[in-house]
PDB file of C-alpha atoms and ligand atoms in Angstrom:
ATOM      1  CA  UNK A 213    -116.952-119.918 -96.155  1.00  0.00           C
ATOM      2  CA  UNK A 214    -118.603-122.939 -98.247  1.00  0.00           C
ATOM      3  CA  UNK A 215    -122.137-123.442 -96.735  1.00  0.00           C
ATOM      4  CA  UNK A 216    -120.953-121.755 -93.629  1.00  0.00           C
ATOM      5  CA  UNK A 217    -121.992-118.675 -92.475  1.00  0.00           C
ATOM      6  CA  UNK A 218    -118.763-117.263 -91.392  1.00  0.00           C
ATOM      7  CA  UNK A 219    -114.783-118.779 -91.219  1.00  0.00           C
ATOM      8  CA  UNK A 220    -113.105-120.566 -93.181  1.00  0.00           C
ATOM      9  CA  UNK A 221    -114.447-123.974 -94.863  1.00  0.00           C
ATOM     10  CA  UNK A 222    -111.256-125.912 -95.669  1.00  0.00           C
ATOM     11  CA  UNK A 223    -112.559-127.548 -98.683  1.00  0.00           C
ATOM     12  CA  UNK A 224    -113.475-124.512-100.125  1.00  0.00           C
ATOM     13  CA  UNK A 225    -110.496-123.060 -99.699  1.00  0.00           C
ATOM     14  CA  UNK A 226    -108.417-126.578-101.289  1.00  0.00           C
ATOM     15  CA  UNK A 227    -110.902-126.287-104.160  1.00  0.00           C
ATOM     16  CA  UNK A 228    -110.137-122.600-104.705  1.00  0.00           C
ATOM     17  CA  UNK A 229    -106.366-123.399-104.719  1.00  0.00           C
ATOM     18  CA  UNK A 230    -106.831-126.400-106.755  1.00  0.00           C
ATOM     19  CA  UNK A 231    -108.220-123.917-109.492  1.00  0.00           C
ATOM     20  CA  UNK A 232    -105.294-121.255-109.105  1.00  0.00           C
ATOM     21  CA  UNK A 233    -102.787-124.128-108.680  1.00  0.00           C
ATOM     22  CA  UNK A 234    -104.044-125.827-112.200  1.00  0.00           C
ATOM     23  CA  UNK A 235    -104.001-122.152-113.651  1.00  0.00           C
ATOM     24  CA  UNK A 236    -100.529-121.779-112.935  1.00  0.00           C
ATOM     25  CA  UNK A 237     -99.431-124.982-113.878  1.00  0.00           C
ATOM     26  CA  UNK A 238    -100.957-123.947-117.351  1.00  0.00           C
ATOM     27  CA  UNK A 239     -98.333-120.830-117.231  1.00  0.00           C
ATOM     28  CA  UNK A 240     -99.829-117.734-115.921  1.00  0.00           C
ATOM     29  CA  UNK A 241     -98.335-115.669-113.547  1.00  0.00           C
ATOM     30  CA  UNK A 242    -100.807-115.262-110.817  1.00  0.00           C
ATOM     31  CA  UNK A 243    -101.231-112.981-108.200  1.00  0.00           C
ATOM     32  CA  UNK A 244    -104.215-112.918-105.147  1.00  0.00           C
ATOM     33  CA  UNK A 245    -105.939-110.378-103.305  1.00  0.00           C
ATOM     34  CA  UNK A 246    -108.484-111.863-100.629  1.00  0.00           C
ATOM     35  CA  UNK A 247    -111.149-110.320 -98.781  1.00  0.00           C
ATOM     36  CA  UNK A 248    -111.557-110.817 -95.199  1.00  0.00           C
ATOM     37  CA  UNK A 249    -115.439-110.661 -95.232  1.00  0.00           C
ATOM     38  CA  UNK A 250    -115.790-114.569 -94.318  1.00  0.00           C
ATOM     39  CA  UNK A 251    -114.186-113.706 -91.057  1.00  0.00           C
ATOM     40  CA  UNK A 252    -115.604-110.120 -90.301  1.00  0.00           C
ATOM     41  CA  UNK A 253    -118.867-111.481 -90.580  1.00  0.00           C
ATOM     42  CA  UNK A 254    -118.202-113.390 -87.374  1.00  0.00           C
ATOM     43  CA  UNK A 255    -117.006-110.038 -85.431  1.00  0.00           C
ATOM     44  CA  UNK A 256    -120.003-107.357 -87.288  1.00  0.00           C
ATOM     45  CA  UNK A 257    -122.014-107.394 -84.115  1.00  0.00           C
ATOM     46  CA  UNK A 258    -119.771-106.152 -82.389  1.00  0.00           C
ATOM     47  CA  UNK A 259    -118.359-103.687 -85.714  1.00  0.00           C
ATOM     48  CA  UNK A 260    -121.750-101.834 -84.687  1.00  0.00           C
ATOM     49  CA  UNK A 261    -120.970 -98.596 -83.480  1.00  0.00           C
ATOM     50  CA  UNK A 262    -117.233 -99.004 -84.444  1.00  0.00           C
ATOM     51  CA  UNK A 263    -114.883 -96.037 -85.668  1.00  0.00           C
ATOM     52  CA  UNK A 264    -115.132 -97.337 -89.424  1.00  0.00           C
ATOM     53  CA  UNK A 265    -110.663 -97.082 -89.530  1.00  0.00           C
ATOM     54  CA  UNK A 266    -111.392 -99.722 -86.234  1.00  0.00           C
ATOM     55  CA  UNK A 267    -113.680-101.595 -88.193  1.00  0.00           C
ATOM     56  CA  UNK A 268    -111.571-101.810 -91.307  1.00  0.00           C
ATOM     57  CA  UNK A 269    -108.338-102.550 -89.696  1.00  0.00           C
ATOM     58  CA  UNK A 270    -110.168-106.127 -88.225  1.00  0.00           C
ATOM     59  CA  UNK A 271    -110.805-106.583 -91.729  1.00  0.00           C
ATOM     60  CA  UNK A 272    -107.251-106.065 -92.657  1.00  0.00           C
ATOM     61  CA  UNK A 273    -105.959-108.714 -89.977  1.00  0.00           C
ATOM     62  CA  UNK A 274    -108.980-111.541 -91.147  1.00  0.00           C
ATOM     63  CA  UNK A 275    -107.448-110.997 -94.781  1.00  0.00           C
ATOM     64  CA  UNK A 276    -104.213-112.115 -93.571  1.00  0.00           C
ATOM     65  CA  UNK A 277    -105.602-115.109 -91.861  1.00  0.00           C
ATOM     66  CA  UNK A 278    -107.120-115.991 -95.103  1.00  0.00           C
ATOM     67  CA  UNK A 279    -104.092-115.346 -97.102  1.00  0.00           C
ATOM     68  CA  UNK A 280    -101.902-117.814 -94.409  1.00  0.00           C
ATOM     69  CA  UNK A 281    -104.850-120.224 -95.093  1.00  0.00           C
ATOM     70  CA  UNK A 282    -105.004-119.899 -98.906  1.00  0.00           C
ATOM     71  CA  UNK A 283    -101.110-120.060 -99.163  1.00  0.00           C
ATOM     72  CA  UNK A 284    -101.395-123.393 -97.094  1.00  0.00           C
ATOM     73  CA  UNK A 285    -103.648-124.563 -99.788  1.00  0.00           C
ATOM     74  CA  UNK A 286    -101.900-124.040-102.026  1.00  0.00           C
ATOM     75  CA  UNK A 287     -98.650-125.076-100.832  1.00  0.00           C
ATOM     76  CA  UNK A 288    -100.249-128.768-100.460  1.00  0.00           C
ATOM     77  CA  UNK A 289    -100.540-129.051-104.026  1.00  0.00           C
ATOM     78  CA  UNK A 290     -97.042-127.786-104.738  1.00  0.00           C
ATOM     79  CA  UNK A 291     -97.787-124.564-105.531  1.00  0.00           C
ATOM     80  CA  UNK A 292     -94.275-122.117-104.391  1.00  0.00           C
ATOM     81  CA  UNK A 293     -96.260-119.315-102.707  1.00  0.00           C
ATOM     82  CA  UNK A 294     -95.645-115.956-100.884  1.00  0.00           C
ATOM     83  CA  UNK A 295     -97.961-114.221 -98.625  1.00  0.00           C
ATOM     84  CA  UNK A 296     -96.818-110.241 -98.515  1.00  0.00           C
ATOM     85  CA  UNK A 297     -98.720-108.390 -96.048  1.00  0.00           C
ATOM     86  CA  UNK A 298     -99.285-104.170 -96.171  1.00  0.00           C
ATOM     87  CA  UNK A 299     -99.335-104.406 -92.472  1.00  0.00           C
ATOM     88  CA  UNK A 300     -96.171-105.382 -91.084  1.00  0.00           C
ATOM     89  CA  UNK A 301     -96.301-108.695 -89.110  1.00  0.00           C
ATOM     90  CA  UNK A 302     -92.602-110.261 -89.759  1.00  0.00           C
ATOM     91  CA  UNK A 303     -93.271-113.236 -87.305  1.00  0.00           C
ATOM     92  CA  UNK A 304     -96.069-114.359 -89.697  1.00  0.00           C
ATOM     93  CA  UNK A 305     -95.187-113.443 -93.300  1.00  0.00           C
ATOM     94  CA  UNK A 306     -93.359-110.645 -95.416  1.00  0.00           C
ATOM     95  CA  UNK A 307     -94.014-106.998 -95.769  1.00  0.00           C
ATOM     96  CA  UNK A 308     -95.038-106.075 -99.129  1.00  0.00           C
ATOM     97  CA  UNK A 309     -92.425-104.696-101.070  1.00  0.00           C
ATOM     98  CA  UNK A 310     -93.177-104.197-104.275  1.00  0.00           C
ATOM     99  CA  UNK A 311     -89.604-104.789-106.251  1.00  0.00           C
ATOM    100  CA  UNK A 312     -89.662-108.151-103.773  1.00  0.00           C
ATOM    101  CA  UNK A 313     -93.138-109.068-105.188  1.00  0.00           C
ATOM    102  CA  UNK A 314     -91.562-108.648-108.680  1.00  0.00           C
ATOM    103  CA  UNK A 315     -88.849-110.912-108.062  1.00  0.00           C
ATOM    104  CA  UNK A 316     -91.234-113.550-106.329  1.00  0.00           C
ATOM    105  CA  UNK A 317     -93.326-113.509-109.779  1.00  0.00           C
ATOM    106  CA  UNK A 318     -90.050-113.622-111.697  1.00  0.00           C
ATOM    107  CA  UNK A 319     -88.945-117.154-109.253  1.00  0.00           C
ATOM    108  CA  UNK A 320     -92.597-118.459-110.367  1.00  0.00           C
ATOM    109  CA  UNK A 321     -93.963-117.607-107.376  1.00  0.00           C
ATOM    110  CA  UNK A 322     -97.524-117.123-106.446  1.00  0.00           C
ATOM    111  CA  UNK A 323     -98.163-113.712-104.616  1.00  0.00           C
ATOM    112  CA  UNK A 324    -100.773-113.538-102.016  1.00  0.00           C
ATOM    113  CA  UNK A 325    -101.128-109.772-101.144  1.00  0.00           C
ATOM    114  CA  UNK A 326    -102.299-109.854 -97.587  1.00  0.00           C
ATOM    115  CA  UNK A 327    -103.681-106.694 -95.653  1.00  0.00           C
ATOM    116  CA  UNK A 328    -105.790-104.348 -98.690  1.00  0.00           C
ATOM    117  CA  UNK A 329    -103.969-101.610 -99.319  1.00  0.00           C
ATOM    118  CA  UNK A 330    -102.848-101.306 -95.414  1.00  0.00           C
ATOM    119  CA  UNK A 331    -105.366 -98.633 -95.040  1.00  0.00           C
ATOM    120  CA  UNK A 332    -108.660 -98.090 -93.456  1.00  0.00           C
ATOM    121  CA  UNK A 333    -111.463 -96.830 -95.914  1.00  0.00           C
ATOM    122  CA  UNK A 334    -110.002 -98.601 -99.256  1.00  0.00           C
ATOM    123  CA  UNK A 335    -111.493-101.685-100.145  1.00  0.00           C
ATOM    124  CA  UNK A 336    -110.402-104.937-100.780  1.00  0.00           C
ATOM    125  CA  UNK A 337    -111.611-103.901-104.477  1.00  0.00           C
ATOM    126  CA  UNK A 338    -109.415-101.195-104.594  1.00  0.00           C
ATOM    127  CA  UNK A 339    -106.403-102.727-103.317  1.00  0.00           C
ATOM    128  CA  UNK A 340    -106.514-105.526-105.716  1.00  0.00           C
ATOM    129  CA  UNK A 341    -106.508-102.836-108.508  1.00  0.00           C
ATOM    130  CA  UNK A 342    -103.646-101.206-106.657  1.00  0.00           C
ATOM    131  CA  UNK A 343    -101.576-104.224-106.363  1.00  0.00           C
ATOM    132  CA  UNK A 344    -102.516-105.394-110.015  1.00  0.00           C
ATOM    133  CA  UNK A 345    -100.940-101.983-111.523  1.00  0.00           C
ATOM    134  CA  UNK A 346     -98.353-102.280-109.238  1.00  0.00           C
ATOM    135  CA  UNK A 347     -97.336-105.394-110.502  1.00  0.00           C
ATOM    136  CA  UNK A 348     -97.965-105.121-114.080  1.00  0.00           C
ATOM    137  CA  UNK A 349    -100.959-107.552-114.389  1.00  0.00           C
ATOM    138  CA  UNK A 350    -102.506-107.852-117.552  1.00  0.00           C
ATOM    139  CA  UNK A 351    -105.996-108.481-115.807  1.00  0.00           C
ATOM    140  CA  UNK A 352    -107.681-108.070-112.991  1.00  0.00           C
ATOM    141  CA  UNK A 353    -110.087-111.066-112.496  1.00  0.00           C
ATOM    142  CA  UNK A 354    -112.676-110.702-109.852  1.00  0.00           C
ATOM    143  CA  UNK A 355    -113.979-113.863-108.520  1.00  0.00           C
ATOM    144  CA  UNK A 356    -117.525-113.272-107.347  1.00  0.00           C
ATOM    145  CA  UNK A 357    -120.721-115.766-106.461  1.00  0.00           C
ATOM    146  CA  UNK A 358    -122.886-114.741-109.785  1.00  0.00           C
ATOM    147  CA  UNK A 359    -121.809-115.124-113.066  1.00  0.00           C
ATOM    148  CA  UNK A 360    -120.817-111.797-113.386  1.00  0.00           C
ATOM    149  CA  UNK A 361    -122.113-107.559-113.647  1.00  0.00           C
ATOM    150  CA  UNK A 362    -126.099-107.498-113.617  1.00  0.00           C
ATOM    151  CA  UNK A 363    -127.586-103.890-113.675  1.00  0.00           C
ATOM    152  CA  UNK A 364    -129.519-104.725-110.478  1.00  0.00           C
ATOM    153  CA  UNK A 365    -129.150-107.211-107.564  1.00  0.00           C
ATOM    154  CA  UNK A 366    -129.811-110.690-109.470  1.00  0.00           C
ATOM    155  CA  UNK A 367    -130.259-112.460-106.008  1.00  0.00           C
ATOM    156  CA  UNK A 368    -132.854-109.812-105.379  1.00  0.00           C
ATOM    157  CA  UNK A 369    -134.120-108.843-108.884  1.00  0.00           C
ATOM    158  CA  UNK A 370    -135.067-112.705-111.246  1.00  0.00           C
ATOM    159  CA  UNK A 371    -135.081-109.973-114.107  1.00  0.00           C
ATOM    160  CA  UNK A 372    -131.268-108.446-113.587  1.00  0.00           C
ATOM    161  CA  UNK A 373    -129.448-108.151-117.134  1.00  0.00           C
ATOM    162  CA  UNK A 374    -126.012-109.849-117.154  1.00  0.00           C
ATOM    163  CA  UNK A 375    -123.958-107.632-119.241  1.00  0.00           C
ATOM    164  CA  UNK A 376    -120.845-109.114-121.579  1.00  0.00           C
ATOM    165  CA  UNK A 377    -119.080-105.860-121.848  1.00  0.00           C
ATOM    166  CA  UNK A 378    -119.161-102.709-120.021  1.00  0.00           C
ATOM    167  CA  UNK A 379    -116.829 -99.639-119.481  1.00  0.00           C
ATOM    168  CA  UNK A 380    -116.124 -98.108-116.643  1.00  0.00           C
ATOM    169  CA  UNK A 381    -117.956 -95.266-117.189  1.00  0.00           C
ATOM    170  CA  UNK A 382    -120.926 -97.495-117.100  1.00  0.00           C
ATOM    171  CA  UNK A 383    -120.448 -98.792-113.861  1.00  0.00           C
ATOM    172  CA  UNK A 384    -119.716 -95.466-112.853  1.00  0.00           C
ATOM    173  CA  UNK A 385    -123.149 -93.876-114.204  1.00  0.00           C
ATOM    174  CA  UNK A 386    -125.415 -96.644-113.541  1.00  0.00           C
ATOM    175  CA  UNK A 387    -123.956 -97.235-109.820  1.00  0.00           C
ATOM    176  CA  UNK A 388    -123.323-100.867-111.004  1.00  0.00           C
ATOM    177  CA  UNK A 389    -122.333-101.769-107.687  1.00  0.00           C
ATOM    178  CA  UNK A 390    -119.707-104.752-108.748  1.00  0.00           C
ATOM    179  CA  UNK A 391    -116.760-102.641-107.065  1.00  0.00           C
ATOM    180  CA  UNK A 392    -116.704 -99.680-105.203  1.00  0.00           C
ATOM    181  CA  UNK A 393    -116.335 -95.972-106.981  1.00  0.00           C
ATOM    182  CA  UNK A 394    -112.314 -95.497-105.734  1.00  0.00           C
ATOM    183  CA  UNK A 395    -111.675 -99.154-107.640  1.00  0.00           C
ATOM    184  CA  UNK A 396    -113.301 -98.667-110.731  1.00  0.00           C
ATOM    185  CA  UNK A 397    -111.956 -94.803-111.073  1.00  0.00           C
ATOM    186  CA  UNK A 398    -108.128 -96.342-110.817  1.00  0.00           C
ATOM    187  CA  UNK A 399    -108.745 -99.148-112.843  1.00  0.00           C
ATOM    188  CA  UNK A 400    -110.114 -96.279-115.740  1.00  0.00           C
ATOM    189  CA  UNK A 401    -107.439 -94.104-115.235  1.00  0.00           C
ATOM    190  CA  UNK A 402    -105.033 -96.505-115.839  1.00  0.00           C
ATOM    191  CA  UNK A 403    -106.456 -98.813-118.209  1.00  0.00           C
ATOM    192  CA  UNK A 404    -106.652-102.187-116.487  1.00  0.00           C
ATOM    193  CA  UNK A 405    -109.397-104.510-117.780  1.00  0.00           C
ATOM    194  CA  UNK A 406    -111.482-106.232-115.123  1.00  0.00           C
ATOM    195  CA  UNK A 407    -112.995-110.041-115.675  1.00  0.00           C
ATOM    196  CA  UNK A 408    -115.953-110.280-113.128  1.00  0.00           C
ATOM    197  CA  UNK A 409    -116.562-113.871-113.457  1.00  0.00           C
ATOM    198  CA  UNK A 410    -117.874-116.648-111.378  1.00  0.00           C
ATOM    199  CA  UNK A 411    -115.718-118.686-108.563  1.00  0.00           C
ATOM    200  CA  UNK A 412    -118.788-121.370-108.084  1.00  0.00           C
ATOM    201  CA  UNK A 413    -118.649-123.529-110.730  1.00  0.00           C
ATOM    202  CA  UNK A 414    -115.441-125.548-110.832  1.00  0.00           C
ATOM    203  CA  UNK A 415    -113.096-124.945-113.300  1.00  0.00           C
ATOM    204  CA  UNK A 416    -114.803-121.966-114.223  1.00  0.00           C
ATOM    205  CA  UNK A 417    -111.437-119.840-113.529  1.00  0.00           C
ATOM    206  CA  UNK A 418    -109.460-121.904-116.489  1.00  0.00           C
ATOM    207  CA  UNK A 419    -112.461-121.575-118.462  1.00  0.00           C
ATOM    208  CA  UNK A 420    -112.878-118.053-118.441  1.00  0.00           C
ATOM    209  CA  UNK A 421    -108.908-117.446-119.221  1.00  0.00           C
ATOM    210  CA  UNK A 422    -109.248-119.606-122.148  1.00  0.00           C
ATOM    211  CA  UNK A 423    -111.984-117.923-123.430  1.00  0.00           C
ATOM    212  CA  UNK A 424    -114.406-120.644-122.878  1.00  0.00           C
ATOM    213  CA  UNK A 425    -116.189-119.521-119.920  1.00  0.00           C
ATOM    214  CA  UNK A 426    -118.486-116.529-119.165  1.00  0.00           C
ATOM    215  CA  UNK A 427    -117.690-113.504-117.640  1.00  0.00           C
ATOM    216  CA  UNK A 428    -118.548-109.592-117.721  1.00  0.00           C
ATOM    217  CA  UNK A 429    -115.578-107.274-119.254  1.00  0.00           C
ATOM    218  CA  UNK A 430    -115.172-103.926-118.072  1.00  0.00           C
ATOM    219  CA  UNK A 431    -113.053-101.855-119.949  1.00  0.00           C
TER     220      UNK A 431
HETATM  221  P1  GTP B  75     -85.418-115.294-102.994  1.00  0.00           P
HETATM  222  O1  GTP B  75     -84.376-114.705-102.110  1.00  0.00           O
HETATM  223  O2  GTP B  75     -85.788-114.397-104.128  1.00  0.00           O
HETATM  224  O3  GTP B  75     -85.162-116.703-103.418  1.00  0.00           O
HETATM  225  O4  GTP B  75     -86.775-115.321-102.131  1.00  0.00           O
HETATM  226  P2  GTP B  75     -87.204-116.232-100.918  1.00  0.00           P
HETATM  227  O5  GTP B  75     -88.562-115.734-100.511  1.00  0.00           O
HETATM  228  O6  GTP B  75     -87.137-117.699-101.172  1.00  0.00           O
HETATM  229  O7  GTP B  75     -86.091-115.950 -99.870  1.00  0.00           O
HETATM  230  P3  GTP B  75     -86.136-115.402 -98.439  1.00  0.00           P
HETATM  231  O8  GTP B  75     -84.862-115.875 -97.856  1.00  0.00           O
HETATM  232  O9  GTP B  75     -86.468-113.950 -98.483  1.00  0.00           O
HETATM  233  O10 GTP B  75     -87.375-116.151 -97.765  1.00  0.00           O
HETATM  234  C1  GTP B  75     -87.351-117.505 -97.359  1.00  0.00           C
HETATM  235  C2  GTP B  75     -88.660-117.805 -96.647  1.00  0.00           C
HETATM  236  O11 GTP B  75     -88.819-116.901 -95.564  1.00  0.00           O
HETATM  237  C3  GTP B  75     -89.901-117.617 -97.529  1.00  0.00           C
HETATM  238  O12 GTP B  75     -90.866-118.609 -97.183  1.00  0.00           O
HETATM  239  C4  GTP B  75     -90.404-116.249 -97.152  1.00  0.00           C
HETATM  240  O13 GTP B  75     -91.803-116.115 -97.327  1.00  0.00           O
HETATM  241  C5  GTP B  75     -90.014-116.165 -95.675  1.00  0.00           C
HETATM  242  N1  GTP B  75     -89.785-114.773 -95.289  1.00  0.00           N
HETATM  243  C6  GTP B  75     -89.003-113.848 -95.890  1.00  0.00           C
HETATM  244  N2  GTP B  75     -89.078-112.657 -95.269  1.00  0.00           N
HETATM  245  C7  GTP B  75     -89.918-112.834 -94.219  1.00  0.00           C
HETATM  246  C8  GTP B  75     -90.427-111.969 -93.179  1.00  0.00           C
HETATM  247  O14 GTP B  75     -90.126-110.782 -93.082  1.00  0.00           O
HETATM  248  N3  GTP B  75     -91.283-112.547 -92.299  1.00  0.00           N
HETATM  249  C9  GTP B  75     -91.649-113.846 -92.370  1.00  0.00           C
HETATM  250  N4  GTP B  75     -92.493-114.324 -91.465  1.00  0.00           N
HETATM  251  N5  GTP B  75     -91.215-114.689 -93.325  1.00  0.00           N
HETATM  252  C10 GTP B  75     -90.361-114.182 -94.233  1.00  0.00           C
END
């Protein structure tokens, strides 16, 4: 969004690939999992009083527009880039097939996973863990606007503590609310480690792989 209150702010999105583009270029194999919030935002007047599988399949269709806008991004900088959607749509990008996605990381591609899960009441959250074990990530980094898990609101609370490390059962006790219950229960029962780090400074994103930057583990 940028400074805007809802859509899609083009130089936000060039900066965002310009960070995942320079990431790759170091040698990571990198695959995305975007949120459609920017755009929902626009339509939650009318999500009032919505069926919530209504509700969440909008927010399926405004993560593919972001995921045709973030692949365009990237694409401008020379980035090879797929966009594989969980809800078919074969005029505007692939289905997700998971032995495809394989072979697309294999060919040095970047994967944009486009559509969640392809279900209504799992989150973006959720599907990014899904996707992650599907494709045998090593982490799951979760971009977020603060610098990463506070045990209360820090936009609300000047006092919030920013923890370092944290394990899942913590965020599961303390109803840390970084990710929702279903995301953080897969990501325990199957081990994946989860960065929560911030997407607001630049360069943050190769600082935090290297080790440099700051971010919250949970694990
Ligand atoms: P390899 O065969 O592994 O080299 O993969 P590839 O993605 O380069 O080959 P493919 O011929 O499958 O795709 C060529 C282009 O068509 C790519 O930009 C794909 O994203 C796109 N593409 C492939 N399948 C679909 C589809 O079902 N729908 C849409 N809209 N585009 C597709």
């Amino acid at each position: 969004m940028g400074r805007q209150n809802f859509g899609l702010d083009v130089k936000t999105v060039d900066r965002i690939a310009g960070e995942v583009g320079r990431v790759y270029t170091s040698g990571y194999a990198v695959c995305i999992v975007i949120g459609g919030g920017n755009i929902f935002r626009g339509v939650s007047a009318a999500a009032h009083g919505m069926h919530r599988a209504t509700a969440d399949n909008i927010g399926m269709l405004a993560t593919i527009m972001n995921s045709i806008a973030f692949q365009n991004s990237l694409e401008k900088n020379g980035i090879p880039t797929r966009v594989m959607s969980a809800v078919a749509m074969p005029s505007i990008c692939e289905p997700y097939i998971r032995r495809k996605a394989l072979r697309h990381i294999e060919k040095k591609r970047v994967v944009i996973c486009a559509a969640g899960s392809g279900n209504p009441y799992f989150t973006t959250d959720t599907a990014a863990i899904l996707r992650a074990l599907e494709l045998g990530c090593d982490v799951l980094l979760k971009a977020t606007k603060v610098a990463g898990v506070y045990d209360s609101d820090p936009e609300q609370n000047q006092n919030a503590t920013l923890f370092r490390n944290l394990s899942y059962r913590d965020v599961l006790d303390k109803n840390i609310r970084v990710m929702d219950q279903t995301a953080i229960t897969l990501a325990q029962e199957n081990n994946i480690p989860i960065f929560v780090f911030s997407l607001m400074e630049e360069g943050h994103l190769e600082k935090v792989l290297s080790g440099e930057g700051f971010c919250s583990i949970i694990s």
